[in-house]
Coordinates of N, CA and C in Angstrom, one line a residue:
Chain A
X24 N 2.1 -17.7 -14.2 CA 2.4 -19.1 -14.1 C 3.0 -19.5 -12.8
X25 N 2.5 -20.5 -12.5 CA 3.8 -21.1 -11.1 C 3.9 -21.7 -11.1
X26 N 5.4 -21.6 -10.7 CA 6.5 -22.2 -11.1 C 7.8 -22.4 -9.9
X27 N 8.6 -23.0 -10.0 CA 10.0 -23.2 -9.2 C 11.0 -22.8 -9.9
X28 N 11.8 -22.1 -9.2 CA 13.3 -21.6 -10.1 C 14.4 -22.3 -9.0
X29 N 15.6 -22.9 -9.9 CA 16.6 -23.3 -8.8 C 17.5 -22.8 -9.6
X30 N 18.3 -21.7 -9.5 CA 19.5 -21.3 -10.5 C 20.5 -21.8 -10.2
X31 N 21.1 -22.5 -9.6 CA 22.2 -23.4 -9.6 C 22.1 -24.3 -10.0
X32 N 22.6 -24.9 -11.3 CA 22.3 -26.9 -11.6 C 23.9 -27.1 -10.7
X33 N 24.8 -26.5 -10.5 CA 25.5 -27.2 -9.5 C 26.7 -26.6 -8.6
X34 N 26.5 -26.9 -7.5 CA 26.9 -26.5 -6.2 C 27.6 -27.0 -6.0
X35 N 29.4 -26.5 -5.4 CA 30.6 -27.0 -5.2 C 31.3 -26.5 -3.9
X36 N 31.2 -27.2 -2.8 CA 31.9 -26.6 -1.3 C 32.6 -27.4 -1.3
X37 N 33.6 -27.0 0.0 CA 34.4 -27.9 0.7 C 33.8 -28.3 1.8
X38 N 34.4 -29.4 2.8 CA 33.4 -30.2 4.2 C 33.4 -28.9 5.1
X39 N 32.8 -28.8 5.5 CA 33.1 -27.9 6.8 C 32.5 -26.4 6.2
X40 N 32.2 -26.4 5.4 CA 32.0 -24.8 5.1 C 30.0 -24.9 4.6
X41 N 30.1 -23.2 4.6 CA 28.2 -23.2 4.9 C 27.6 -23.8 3.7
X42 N 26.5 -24.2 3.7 CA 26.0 -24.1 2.1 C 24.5 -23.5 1.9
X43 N 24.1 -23.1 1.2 CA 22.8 -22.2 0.6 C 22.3 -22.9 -0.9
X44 N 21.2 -23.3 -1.0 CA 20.8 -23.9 -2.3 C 19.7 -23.2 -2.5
X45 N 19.5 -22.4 -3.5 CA 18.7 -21.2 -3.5 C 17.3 -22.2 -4.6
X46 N 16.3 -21.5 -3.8 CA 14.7 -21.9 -4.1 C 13.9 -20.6 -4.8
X47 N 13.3 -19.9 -5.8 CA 12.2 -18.9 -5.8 C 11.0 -19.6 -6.5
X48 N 10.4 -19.0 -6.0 CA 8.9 -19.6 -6.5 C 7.8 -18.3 -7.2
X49 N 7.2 -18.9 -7.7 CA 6.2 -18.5 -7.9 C 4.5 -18.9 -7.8
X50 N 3.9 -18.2 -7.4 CA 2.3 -19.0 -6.9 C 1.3 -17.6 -6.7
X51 N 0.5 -18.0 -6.8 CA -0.9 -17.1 -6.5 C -1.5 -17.3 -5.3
X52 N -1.3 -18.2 -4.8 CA -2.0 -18.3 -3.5 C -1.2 -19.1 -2.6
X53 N -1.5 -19.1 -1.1 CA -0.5 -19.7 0.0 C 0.2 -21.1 -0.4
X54 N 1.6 -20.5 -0.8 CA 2.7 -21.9 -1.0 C 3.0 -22.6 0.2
X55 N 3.0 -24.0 -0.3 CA 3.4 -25.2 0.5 C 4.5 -25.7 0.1
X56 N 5.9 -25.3 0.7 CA 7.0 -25.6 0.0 C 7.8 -27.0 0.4
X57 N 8.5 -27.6 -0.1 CA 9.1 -28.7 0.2 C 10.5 -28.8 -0.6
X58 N 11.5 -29.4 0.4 CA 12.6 -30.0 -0.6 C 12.9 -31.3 -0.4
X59 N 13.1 -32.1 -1.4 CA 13.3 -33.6 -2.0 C 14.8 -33.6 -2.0
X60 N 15.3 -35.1 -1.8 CA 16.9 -34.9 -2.1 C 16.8 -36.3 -2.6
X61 N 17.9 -36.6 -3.4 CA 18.3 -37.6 -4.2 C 19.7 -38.4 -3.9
X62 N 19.6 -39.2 -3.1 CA 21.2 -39.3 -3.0 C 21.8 -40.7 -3.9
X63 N 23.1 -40.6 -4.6 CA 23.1 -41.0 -5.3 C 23.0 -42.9 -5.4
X64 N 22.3 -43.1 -6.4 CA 21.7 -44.6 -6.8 C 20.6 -44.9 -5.4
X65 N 19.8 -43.9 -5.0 CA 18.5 -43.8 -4.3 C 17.5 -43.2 -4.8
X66 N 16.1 -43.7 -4.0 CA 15.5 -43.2 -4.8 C 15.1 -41.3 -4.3
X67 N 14.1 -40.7 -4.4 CA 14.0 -39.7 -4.7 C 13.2 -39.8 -3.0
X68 N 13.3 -38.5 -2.1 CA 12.9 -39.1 -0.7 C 12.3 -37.3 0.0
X69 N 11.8 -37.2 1.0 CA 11.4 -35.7 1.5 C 12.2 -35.5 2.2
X70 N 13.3 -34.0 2.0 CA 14.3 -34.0 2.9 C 13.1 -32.9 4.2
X71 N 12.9 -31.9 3.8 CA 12.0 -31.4 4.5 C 10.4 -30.0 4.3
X72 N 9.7 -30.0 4.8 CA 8.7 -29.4 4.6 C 8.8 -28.1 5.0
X73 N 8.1 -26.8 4.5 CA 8.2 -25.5 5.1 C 7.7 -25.4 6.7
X74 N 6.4 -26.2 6.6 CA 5.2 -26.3 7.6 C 6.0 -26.8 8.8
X75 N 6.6 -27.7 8.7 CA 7.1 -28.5 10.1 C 8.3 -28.2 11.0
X76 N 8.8 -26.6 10.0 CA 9.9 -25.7 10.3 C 11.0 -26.7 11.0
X77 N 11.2 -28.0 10.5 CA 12.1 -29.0 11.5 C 13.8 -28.5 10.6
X78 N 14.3 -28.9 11.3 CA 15.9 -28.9 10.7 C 16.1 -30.6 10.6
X79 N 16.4 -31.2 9.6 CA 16.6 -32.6 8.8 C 18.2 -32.6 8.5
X80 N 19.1 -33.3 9.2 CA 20.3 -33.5 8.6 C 21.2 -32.2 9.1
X81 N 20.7 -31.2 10.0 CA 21.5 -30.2 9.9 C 21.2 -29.3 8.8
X82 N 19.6 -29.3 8.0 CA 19.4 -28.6 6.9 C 18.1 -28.1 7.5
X83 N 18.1 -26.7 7.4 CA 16.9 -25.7 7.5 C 16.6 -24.9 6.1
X84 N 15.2 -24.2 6.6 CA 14.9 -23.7 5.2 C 13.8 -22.4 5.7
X85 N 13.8 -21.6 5.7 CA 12.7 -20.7 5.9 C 11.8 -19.8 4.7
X86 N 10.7 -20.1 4.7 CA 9.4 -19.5 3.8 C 9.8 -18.6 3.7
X87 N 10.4 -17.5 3.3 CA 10.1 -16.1 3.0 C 9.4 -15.2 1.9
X88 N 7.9 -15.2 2.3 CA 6.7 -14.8 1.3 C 7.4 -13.3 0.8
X89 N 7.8 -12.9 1.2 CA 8.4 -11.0 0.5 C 9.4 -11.6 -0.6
X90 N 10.7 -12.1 -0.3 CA 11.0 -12.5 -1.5 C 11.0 -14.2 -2.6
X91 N 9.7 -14.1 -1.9 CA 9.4 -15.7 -2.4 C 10.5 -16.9 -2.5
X92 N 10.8 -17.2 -1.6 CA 11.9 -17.7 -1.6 C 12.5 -19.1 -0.4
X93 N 12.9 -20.2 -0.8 CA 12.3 -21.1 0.2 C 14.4 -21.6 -0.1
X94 N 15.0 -21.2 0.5 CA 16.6 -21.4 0.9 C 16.8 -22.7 1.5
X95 N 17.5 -23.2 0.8 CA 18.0 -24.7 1.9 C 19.8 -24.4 2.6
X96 N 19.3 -24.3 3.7 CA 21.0 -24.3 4.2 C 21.7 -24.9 5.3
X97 N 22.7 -25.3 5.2 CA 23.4 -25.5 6.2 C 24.7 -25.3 6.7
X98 N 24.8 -25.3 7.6 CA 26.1 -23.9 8.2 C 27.8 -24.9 8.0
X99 N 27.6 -26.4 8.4 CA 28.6 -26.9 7.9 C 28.9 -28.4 7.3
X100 N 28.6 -28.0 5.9 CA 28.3 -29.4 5.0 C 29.3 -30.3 5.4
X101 N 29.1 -31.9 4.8 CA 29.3 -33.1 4.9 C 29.4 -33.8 4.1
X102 N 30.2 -34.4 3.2 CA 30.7 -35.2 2.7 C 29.3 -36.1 2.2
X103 N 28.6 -36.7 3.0 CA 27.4 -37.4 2.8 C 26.1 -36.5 2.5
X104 N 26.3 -35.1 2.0 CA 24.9 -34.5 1.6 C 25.7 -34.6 0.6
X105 N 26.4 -35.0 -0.4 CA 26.8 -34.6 -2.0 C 25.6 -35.3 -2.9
X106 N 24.6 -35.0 -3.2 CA 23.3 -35.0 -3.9 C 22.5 -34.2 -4.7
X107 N 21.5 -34.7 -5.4 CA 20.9 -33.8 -6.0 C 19.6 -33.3 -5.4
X108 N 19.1 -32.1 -6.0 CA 18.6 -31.5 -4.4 C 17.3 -30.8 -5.3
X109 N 16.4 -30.9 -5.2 CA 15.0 -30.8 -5.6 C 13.8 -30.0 -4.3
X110 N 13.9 -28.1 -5.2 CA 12.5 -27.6 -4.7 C 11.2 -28.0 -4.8
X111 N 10.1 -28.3 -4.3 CA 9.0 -28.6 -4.9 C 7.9 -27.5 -4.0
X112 N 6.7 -26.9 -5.1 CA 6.1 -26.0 -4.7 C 4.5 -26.9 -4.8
X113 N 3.7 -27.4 -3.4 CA 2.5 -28.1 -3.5 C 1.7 -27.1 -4.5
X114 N 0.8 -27.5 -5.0 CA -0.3 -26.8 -5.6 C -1.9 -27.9 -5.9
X115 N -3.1 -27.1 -6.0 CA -3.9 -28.3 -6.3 C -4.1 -29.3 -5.6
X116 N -4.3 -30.6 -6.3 CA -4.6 -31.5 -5.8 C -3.7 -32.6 -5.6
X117 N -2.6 -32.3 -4.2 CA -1.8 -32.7 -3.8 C -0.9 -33.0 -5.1
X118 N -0.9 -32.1 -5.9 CA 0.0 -31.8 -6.9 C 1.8 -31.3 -6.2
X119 N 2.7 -31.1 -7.2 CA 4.0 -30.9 -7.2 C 4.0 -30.0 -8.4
X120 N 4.8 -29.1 -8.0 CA 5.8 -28.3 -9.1 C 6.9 -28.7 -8.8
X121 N 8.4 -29.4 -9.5 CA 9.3 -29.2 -9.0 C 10.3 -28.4 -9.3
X122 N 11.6 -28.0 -9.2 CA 12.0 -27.0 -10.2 C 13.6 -28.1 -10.5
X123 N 14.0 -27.6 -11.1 CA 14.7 -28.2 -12.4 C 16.4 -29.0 -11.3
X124 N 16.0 -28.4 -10.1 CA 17.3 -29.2 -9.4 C 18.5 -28.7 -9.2
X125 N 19.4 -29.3 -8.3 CA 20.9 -28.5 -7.9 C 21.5 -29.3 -7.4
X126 N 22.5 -30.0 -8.0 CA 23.9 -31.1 -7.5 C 24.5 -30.6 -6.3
X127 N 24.3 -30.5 -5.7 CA 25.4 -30.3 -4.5 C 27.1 -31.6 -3.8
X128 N 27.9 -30.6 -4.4 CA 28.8 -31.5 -4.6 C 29.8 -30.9 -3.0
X129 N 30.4 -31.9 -2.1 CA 30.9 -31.4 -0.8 C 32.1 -32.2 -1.1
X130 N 33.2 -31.6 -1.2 CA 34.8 -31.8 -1.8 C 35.3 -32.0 -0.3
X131 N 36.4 -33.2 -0.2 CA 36.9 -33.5 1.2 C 37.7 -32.1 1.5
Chain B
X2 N 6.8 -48.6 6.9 CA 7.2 -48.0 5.7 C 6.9 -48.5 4.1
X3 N 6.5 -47.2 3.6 CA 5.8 -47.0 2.6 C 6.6 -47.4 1.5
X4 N 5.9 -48.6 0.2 CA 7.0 -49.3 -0.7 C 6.4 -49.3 -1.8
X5 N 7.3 -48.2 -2.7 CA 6.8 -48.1 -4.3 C 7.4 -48.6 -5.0
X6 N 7.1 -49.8 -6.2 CA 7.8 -50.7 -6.4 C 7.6 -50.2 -8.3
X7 N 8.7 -50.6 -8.8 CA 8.1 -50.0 -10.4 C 9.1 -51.4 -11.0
X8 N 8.5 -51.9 -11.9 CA 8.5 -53.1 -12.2 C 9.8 -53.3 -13.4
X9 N 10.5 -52.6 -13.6 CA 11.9 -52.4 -14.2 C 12.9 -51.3 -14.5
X10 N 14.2 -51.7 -13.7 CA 15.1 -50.4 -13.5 C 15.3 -50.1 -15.2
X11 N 15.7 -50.9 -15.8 CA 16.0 -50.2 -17.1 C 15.1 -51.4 -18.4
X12 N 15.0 -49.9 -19.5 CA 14.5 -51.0 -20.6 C 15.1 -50.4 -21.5
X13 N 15.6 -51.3 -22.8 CA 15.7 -50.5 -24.0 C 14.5 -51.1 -24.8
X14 N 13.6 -50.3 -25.7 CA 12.4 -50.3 -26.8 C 13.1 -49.6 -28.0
X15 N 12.3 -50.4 -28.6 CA 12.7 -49.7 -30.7 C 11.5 -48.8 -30.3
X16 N 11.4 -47.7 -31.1 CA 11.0 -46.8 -31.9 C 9.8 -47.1 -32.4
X17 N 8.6 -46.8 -32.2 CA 7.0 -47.3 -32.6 C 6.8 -48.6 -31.9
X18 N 7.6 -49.2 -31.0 CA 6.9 -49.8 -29.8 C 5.7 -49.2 -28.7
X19 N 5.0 -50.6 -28.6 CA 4.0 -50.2 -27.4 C 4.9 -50.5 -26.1
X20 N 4.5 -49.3 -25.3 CA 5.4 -49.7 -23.9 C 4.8 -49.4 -22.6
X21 N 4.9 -50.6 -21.7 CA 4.3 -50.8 -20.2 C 5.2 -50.3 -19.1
X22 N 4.9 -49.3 -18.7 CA 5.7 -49.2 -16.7 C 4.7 -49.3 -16.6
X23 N 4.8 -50.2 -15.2 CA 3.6 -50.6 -14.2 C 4.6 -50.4 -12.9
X24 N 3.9 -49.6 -12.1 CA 4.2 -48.8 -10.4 C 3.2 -49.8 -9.6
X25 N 3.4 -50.2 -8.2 CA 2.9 -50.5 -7.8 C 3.2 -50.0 -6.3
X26 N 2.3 -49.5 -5.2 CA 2.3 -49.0 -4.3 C 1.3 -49.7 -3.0
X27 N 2.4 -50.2 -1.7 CA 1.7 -50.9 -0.7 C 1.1 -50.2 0.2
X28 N 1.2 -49.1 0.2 CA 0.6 -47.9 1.7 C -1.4 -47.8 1.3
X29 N -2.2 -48.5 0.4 CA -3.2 -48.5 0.1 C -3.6 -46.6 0.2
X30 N -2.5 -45.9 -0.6 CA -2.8 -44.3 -1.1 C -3.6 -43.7 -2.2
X31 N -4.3 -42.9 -2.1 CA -5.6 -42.5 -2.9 C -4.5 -41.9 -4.2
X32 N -3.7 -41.5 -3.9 CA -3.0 -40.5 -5.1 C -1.9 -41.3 -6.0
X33 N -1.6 -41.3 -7.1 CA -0.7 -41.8 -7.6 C 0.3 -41.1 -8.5
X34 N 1.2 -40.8 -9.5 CA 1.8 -39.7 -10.1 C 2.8 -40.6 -11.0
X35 N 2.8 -39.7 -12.3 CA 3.5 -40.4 -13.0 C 4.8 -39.3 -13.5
X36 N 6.0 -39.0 -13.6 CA 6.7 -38.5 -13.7 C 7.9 -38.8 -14.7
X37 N 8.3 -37.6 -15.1 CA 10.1 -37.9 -15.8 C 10.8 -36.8 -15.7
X38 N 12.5 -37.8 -15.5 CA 13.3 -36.8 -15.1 C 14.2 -36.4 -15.6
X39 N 14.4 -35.6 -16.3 CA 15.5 -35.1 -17.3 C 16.9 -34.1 -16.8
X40 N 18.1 -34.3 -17.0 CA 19.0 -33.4 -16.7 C 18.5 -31.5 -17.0
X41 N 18.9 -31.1 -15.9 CA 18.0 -29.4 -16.7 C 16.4 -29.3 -16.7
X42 N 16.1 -30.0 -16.5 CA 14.3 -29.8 -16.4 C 14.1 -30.3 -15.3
X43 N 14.4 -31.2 -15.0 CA 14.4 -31.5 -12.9 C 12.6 -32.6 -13.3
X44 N 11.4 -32.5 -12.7 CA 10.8 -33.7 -12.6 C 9.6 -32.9 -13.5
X45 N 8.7 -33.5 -14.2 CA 8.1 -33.2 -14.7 C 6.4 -34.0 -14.8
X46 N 5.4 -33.8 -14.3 CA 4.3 -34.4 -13.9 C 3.8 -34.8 -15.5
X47 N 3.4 -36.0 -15.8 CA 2.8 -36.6 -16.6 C 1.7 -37.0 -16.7
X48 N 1.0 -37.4 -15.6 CA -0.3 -38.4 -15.5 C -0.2 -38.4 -13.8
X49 N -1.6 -38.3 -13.4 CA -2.0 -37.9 -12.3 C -3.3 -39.1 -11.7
X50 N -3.4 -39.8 -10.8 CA -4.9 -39.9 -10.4 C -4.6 -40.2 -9.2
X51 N -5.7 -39.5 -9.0 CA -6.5 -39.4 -7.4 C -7.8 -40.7 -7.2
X52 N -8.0 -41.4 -7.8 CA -8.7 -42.5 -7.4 C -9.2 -43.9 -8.4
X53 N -8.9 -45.2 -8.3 CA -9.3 -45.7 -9.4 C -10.1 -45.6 -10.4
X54 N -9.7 -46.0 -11.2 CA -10.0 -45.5 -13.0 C -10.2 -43.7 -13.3
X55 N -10.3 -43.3 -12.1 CA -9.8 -41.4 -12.3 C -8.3 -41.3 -12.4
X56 N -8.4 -40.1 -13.7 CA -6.9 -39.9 -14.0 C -7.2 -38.4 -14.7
X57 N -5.7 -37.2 -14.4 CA -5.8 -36.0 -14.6 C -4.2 -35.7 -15.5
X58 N -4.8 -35.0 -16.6 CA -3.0 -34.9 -17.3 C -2.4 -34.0 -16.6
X59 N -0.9 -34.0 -16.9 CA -0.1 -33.3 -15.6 C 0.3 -32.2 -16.9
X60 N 1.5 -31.7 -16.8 CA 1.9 -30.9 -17.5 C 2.9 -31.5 -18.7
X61 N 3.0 -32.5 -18.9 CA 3.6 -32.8 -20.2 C 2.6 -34.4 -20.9
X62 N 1.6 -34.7 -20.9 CA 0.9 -35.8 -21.0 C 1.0 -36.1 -22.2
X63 N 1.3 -35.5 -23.7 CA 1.5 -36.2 -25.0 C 2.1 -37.2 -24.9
X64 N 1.8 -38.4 -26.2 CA 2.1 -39.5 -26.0 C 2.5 -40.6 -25.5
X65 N 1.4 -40.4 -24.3 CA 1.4 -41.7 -22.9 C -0.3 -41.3 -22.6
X66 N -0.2 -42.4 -22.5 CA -1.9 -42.5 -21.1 C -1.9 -43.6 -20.2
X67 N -2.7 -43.9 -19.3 CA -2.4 -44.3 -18.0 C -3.4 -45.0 -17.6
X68 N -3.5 -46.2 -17.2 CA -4.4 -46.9 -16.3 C -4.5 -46.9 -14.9
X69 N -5.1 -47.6 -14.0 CA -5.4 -47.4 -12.8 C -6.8 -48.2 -12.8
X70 N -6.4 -49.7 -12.8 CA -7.8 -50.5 -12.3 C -8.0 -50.9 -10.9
X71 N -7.1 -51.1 -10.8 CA -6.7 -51.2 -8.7 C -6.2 -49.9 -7.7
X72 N -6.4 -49.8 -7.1 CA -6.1 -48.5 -5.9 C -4.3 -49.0 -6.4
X73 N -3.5 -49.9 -5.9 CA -2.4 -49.9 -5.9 C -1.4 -50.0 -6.6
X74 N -2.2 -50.0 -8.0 CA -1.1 -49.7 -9.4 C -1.5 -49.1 -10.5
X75 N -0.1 -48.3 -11.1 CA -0.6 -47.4 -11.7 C 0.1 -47.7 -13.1
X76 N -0.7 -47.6 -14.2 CA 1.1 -47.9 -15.3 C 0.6 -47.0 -15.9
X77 N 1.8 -47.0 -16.3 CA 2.2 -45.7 -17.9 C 2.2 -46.4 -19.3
X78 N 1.7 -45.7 -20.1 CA 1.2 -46.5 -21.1 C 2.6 -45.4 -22.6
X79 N 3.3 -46.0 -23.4 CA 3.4 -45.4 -24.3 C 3.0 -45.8 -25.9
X80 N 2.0 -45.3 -25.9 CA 1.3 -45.6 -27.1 C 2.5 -46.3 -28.3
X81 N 3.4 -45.4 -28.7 CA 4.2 -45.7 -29.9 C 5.6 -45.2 -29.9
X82 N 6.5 -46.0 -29.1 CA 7.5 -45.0 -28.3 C 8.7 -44.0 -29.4
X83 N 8.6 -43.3 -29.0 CA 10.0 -42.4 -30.1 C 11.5 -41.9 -29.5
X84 N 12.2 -41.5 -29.6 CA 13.1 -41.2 -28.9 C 13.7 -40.4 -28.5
X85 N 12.3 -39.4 -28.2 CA 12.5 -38.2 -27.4 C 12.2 -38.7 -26.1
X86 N 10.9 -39.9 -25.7 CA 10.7 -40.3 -25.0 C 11.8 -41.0 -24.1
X87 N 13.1 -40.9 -24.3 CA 14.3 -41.7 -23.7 C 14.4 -41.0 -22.1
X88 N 14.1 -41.4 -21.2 CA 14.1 -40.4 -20.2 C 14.3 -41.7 -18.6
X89 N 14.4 -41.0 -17.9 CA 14.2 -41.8 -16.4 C 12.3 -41.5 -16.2
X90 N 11.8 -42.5 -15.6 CA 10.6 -42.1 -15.3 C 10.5 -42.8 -13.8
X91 N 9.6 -41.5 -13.1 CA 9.4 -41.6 -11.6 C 7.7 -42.2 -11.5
X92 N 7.8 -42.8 -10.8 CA 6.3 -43.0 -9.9 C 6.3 -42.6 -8.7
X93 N 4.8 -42.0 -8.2 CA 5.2 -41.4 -6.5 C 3.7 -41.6 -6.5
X94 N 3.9 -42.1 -5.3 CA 2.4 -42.4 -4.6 C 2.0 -41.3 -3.5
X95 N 0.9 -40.7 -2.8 CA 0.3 -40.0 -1.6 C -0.6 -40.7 -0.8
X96 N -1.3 -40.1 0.4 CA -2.3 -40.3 0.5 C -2.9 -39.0 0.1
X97 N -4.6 -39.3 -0.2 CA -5.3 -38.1 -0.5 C -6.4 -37.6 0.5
X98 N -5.8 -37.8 1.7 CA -6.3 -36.8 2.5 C -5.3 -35.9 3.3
X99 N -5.8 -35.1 4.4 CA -5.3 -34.2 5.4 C -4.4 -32.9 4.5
X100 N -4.9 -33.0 3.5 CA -3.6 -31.8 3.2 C -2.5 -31.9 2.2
X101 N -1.7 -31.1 2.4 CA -0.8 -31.0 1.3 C 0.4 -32.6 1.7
X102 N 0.6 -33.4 1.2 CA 1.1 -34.9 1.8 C 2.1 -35.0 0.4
X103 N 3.4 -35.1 1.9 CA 4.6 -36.1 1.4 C 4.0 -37.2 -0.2
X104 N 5.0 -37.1 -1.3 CA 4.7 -38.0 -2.2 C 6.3 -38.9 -1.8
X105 N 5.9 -40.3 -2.0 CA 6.7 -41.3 -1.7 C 7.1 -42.0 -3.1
X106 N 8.2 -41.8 -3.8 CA 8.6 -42.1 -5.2 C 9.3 -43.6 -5.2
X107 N 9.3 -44.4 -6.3 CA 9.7 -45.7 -6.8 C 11.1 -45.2 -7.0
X108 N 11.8 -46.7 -7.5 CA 13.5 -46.1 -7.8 C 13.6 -45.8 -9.0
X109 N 12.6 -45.8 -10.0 CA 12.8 -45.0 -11.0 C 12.7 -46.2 -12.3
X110 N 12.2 -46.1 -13.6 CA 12.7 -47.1 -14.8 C 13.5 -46.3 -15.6
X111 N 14.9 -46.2 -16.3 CA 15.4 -46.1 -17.1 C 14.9 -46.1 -18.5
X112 N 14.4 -45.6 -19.1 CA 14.0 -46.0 -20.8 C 14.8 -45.6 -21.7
X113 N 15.2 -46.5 -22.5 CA 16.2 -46.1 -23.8 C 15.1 -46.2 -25.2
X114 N 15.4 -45.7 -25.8 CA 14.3 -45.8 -26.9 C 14.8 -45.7 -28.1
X115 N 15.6 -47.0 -29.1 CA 16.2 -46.4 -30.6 C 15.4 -46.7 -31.8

């Protein structure tokens, strides 16, 4: 099956400190990864793509096909990422898998 | 900038109601998606089309089906609503060419269902 795994439903730092929002995937053939973020009373928006290897917000994320695994992090969170934070694995026909999500809460 | 408009933040319906979301999208995009989002299950594909009056079930498609007479709107249809059906539902539009492409989502309808 493929699928997205996000094992954290919620994530709790302080401002200033790193964060890691863990991604694994599953797929049979070359994954197209993506993360979505949701910030609160917005709608649902692309924070960033594997492909475009860009850093968005101070947020990177690197493909790692050995342990399948598509990490969102950043070295010192903000007060304004406190959101909900959505892997999505392309498949098909411009299809989505998404996986189940991770609150990321950034405490002053 | 691309504007997906869904035609009510919240509804409450009885129970064996017929019920309409109607999404409407201005980017004239070949792909449309119908979605819901549940605490713990994160987003979940419903109804799919890639081109008017074509439509593909997603991974949860029981009791809903879906129109698509215009390129730019898509509705969800729920045959006879129950209240499991109580959920947030997403619409997200693409284009359907060049590749794996950004989906651009509505703000969501609220459904309460008693």
């Amino acid at each position: 099956a493929q699928r997205v795994t996000q094992p954290e439903k919620l994530l709790s730092v302080f401002k200033g400190a790193p964060v890691e929002l863990k991604c694994n995937y599953s797929y049979s053939g070359s994954p197209e990864l993506f993360w979505y973020v949701q910030y609160s009373r917005q709608r649902l928006q692309l924070l960033l793509r594997h492909i475009s290897r860009e850093s968005i917000k101070g947020f990177t994320a690197d493909l790692n096909k050995g342990e399948t695994s598509f990490h969102l992090k950043k070295p010192f969170a903000q007060e304004e990422d406190s959101a909900m934070y959505y892997c999505a694995l392309g498949h098909g026909f411009n299809k989505f898998y998404f996986g189940s999500g991770t609150k990321l809460n950034v405490k002053p | 900038d691309v504007k997906v408009t869904q035609s009510s933040r919240y509804l409450v319906k009885r129970t064996g109601e017929k019920v309409f979301l109607e999404c409407v999208q201005d980017m004239d995009h070949e792909n449309m998606f119908w979605y819901r989002q549940d605490p713990g299950l994160g987003l979940r594909l419903i109804y799919f089309s890639y081109d008017v009056k074509m439509k593909e079930k997603g991974d949860i498609p029981e009791g809903y089906s879906v129109s698509r007479e215009k390129k730019e709107r898509f509705s969800l249809i729920l045959e006879s609503a129950s209240t499991n059906q109580t959920s947030m539902y997403l619409c997200a539009s693409s284009p359907g060419h060049g590749g794996m492409n950004e989906q651009y989502f509505g703000p969501g309808t609220r459904l309460t269902v008693t």
